[in-house]
Coordinates of C-alpha atoms in Angstrom, one line a residue:
X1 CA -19.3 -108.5 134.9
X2 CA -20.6 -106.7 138.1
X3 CA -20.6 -102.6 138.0
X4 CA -19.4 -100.8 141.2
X5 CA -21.9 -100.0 143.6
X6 CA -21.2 -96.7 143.3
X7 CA -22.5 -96.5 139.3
X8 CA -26.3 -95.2 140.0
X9 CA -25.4 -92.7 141.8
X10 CA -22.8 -91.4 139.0
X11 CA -25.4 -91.7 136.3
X12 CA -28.0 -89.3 138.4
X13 CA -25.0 -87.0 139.0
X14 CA -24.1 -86.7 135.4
X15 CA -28.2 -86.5 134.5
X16 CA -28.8 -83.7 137.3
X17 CA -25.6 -82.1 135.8
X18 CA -26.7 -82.6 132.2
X19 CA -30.4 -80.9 133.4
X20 CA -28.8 -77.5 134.9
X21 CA -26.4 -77.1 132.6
X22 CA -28.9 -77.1 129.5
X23 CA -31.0 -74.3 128.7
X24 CA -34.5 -74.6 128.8
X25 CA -36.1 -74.4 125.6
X26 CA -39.0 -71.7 126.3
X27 CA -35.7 -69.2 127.0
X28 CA -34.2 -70.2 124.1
X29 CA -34.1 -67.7 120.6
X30 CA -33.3 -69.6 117.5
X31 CA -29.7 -68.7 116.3
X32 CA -31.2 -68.1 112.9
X33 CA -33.0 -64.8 113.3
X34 CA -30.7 -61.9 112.1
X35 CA -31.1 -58.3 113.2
X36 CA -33.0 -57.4 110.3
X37 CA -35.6 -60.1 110.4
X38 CA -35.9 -58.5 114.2
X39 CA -36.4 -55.1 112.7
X40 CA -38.8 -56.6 110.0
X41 CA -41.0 -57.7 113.1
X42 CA -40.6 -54.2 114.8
X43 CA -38.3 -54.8 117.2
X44 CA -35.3 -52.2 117.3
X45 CA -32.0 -54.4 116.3
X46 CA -30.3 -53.8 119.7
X47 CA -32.7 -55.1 120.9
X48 CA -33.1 -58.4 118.7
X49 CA -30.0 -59.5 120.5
X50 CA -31.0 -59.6 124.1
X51 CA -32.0 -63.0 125.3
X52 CA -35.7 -63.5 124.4
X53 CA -37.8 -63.3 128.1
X54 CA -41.0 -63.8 126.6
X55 CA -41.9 -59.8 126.6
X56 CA -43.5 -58.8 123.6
X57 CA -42.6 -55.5 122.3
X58 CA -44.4 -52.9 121.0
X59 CA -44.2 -52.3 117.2
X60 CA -42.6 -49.2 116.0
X61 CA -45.0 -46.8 115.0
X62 CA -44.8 -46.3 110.8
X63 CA -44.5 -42.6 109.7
X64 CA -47.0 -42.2 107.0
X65 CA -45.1 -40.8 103.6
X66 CA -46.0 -37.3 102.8
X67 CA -47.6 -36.8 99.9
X68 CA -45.7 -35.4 96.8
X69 CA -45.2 -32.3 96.6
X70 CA -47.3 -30.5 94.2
X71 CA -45.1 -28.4 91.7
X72 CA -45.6 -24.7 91.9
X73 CA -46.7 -24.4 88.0
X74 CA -49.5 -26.4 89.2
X75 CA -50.2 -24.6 92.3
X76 CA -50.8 -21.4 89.7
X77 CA -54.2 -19.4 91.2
X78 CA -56.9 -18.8 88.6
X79 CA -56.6 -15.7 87.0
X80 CA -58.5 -12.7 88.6
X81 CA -61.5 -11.4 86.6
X82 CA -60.4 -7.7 86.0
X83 CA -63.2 -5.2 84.9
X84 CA -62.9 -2.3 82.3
X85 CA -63.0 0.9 83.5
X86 CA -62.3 4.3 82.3
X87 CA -59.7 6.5 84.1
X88 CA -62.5 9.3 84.6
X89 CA -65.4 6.8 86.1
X90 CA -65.1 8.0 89.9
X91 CA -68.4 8.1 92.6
X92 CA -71.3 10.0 91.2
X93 CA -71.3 12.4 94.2
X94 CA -67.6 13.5 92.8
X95 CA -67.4 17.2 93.6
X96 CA -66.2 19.3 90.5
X97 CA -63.7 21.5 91.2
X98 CA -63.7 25.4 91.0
X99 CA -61.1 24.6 88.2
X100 CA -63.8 23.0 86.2
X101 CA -66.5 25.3 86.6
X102 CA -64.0 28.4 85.3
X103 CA -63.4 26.2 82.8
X104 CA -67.1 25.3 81.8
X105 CA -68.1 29.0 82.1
X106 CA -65.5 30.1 79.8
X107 CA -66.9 27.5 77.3
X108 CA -70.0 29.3 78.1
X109 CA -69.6 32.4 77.1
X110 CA -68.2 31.8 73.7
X111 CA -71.8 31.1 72.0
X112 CA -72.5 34.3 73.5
X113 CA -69.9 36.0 71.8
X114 CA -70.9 34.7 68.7
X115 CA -74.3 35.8 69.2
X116 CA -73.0 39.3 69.8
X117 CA -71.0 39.6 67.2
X118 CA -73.5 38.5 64.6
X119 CA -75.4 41.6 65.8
X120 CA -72.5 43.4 64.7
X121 CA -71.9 42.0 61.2
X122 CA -75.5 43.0 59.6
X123 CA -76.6 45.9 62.1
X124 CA -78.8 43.4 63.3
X125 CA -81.1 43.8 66.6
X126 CA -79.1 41.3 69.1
X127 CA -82.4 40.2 70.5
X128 CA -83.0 39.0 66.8
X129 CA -79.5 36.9 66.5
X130 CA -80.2 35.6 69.7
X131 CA -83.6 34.2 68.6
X132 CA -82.2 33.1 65.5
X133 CA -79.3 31.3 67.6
X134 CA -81.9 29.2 70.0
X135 CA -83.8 28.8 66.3
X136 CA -81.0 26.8 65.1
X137 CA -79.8 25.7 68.3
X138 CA -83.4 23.6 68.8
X139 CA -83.8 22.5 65.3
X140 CA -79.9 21.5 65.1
X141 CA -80.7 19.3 68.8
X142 CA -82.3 16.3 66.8
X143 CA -79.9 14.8 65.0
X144 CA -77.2 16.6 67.5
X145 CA -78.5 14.1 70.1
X146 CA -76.4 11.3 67.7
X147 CA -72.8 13.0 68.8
X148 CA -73.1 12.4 72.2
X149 CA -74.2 8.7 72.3
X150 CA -70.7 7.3 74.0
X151 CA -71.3 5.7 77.2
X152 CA -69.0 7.0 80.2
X153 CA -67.6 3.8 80.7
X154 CA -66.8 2.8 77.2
X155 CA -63.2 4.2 77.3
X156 CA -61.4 5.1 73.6
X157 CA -63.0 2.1 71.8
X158 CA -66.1 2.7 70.4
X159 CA -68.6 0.3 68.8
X160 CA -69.5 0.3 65.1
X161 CA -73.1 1.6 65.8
X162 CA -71.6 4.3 68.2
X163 CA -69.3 5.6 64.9
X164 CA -72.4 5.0 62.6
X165 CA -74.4 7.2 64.7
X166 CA -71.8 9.8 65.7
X167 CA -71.2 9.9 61.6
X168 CA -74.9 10.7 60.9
X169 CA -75.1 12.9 63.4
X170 CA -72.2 14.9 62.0
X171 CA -73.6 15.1 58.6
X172 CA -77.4 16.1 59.4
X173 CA -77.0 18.8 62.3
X174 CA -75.6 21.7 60.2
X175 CA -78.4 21.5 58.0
X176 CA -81.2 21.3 59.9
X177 CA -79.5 23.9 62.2
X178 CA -79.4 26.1 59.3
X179 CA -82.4 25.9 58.1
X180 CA -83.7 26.4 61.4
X181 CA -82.0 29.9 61.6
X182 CA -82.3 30.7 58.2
X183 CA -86.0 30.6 58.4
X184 CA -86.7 32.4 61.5
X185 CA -84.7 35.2 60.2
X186 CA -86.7 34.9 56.9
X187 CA -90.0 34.3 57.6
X188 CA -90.5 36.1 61.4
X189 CA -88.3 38.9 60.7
X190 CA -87.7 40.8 57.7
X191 CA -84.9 38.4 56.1
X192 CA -81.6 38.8 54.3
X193 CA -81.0 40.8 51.3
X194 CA -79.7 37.6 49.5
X195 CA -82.1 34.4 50.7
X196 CA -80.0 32.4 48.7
X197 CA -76.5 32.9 50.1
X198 CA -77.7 33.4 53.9
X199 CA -78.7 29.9 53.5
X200 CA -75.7 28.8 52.4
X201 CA -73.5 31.3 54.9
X202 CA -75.7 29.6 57.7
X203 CA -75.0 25.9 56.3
X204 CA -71.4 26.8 56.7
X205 CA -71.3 28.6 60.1
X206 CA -73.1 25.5 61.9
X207 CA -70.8 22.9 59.9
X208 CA -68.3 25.3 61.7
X209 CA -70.1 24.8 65.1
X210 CA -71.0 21.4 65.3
X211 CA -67.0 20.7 64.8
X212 CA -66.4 23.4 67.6
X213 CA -69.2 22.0 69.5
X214 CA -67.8 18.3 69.2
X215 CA -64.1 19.7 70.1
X216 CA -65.5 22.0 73.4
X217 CA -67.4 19.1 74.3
X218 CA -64.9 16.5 74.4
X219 CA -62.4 18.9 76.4
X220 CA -65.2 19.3 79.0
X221 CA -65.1 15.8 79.7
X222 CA -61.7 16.0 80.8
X223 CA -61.3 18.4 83.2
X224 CA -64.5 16.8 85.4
X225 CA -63.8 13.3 87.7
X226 CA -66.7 12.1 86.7
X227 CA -67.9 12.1 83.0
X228 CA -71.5 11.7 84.4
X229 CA -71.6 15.1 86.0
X230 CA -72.8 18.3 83.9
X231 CA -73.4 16.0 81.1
X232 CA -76.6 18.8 80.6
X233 CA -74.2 21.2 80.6
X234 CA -72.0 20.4 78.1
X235 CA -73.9 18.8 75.5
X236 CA -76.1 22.7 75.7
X237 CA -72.9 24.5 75.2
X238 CA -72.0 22.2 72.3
X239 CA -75.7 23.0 71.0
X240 CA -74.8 27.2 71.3
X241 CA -72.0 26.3 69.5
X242 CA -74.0 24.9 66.7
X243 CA -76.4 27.8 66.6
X244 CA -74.4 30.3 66.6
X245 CA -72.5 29.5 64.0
X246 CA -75.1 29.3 62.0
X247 CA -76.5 32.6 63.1
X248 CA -73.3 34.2 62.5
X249 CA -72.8 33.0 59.1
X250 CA -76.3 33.9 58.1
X251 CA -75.4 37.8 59.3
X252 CA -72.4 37.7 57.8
X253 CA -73.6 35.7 54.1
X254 CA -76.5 37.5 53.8
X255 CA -75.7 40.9 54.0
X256 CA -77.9 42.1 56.6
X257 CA -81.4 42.5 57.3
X258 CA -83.2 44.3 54.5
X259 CA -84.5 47.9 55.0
X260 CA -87.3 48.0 57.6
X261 CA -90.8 49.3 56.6
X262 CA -91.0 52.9 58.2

């Protein structure tokens, strides 16, 4: 069987026909890769659908996660370190107000009075009661020394040795203040007409002052900014106190100086 003359030339037609009609294959995208393998590679998903042109993409750029957030109980600052202080520790250089100093000179002047008027009680030379006052006023300042221990900055607690030495202190200033008046007035001067209860009128009249003394002295310390200032002060009006009680129960217990030689 003979073919037409014309069938060459229809097979290169249909092959050139074949050729332009089919794709090439480097332009080709397999029809198995789904928008979200497209987005697993980086590539947005619109964009997954565009014929592939052999331009590579740049990845999207991965947010990094934050971290957790920390929960505020554990975000707590340490606690501040907080320091004791008492309500009445200002600057040293604190001035002292003119309040204080009328105060401090009224407190003053009450040893004085005593010292007067135990002059008064015996008909006693008031040069005398005020020797016997600074007698028991010096001999009383040993153990007095032990009232007056507290720190300024110690506030209302005290420490056991601070009560310990506050306690002795309260028991052995009266009579070592005592004695210290009673024996001036009995061995420089001409003495009592009753040794035996001058001693024991002077025992009670510094008991009497070292409480007063204690009292005035503690009061002083509130009416200053600063407990450090006129410390000195205080703790000698406390001591007058202390003395002249005890001069002024001696007056008073023993009945007077005896009669004077002429």
């Amino acid at each position: 069987m003979r073919l037409p003359a014309s069938l060459p030339s229809c097979l290169a037609s249909l092959s050139l026909l074949g050729a332009v009609l089919a794709p090439p294959q480097a332009f080709s995208r397999p029809l198995d890769e789904s928008p979200l393998s497209a987005r697993a590679r980086g590539i947005p998903a619109a964009l997954s659908l565009l014929p592939n042109q052999n331009v590579e993409f740049p990845a999207t750029p991965v947010q990094p996660e934050p971290p957790e957030a920390v929960p505020d109980a554990e975000k707590t600052p340490p606690p501040e370190k907080t320091e004791r202080t008492s309500p009445h520790l200002t600057a040293t250089d604190a001035p002292v107000t003119p309040g204080a100093w009328v105060t401090y000179g009224a407190a003053a002047l009450a040893p004085l009075g005593g010292v007067y008027g135990a002059s008064r009680l015996g008909e006693e030379r008031l040069w005398v009661t005020a020797a016997e006052t600074v007698a028991g006023s010096l001999t009383g300042s040993l153990p007095a020394g032990l009232l007056f221990l507290q720190s300024p900055d110690a506030g209302g607690r005290w420490a056991e040795l601070d009560v310990a030495a506050f306690g002795a202190g309260l028991v052995l200033t009266p009579p070592l203040a005592a004695l210290g008046t009673w024996g001036l007035g009995e061995l420089a001067f001409n003495g009592s007409q009753d040794r035996g209860r001058a001693f024991l009128g002077a025992l009670g009249g510094a008991a009497v002052g070292t409480l007063l003394g204690v009292a005035v002295h503690g009061l002083l310390e509130e009416v200053v900014d600063n407990r450090s200032t006129l410390g000195w002060f205080r703790k000698y009006i406390a001591l007058g106190f202390i003395g002249s009680g005890a001069t002024v129960g001696y007056q008073w217990a023993g009945g007077g100086p005896r009669a004077r030689p002429q």
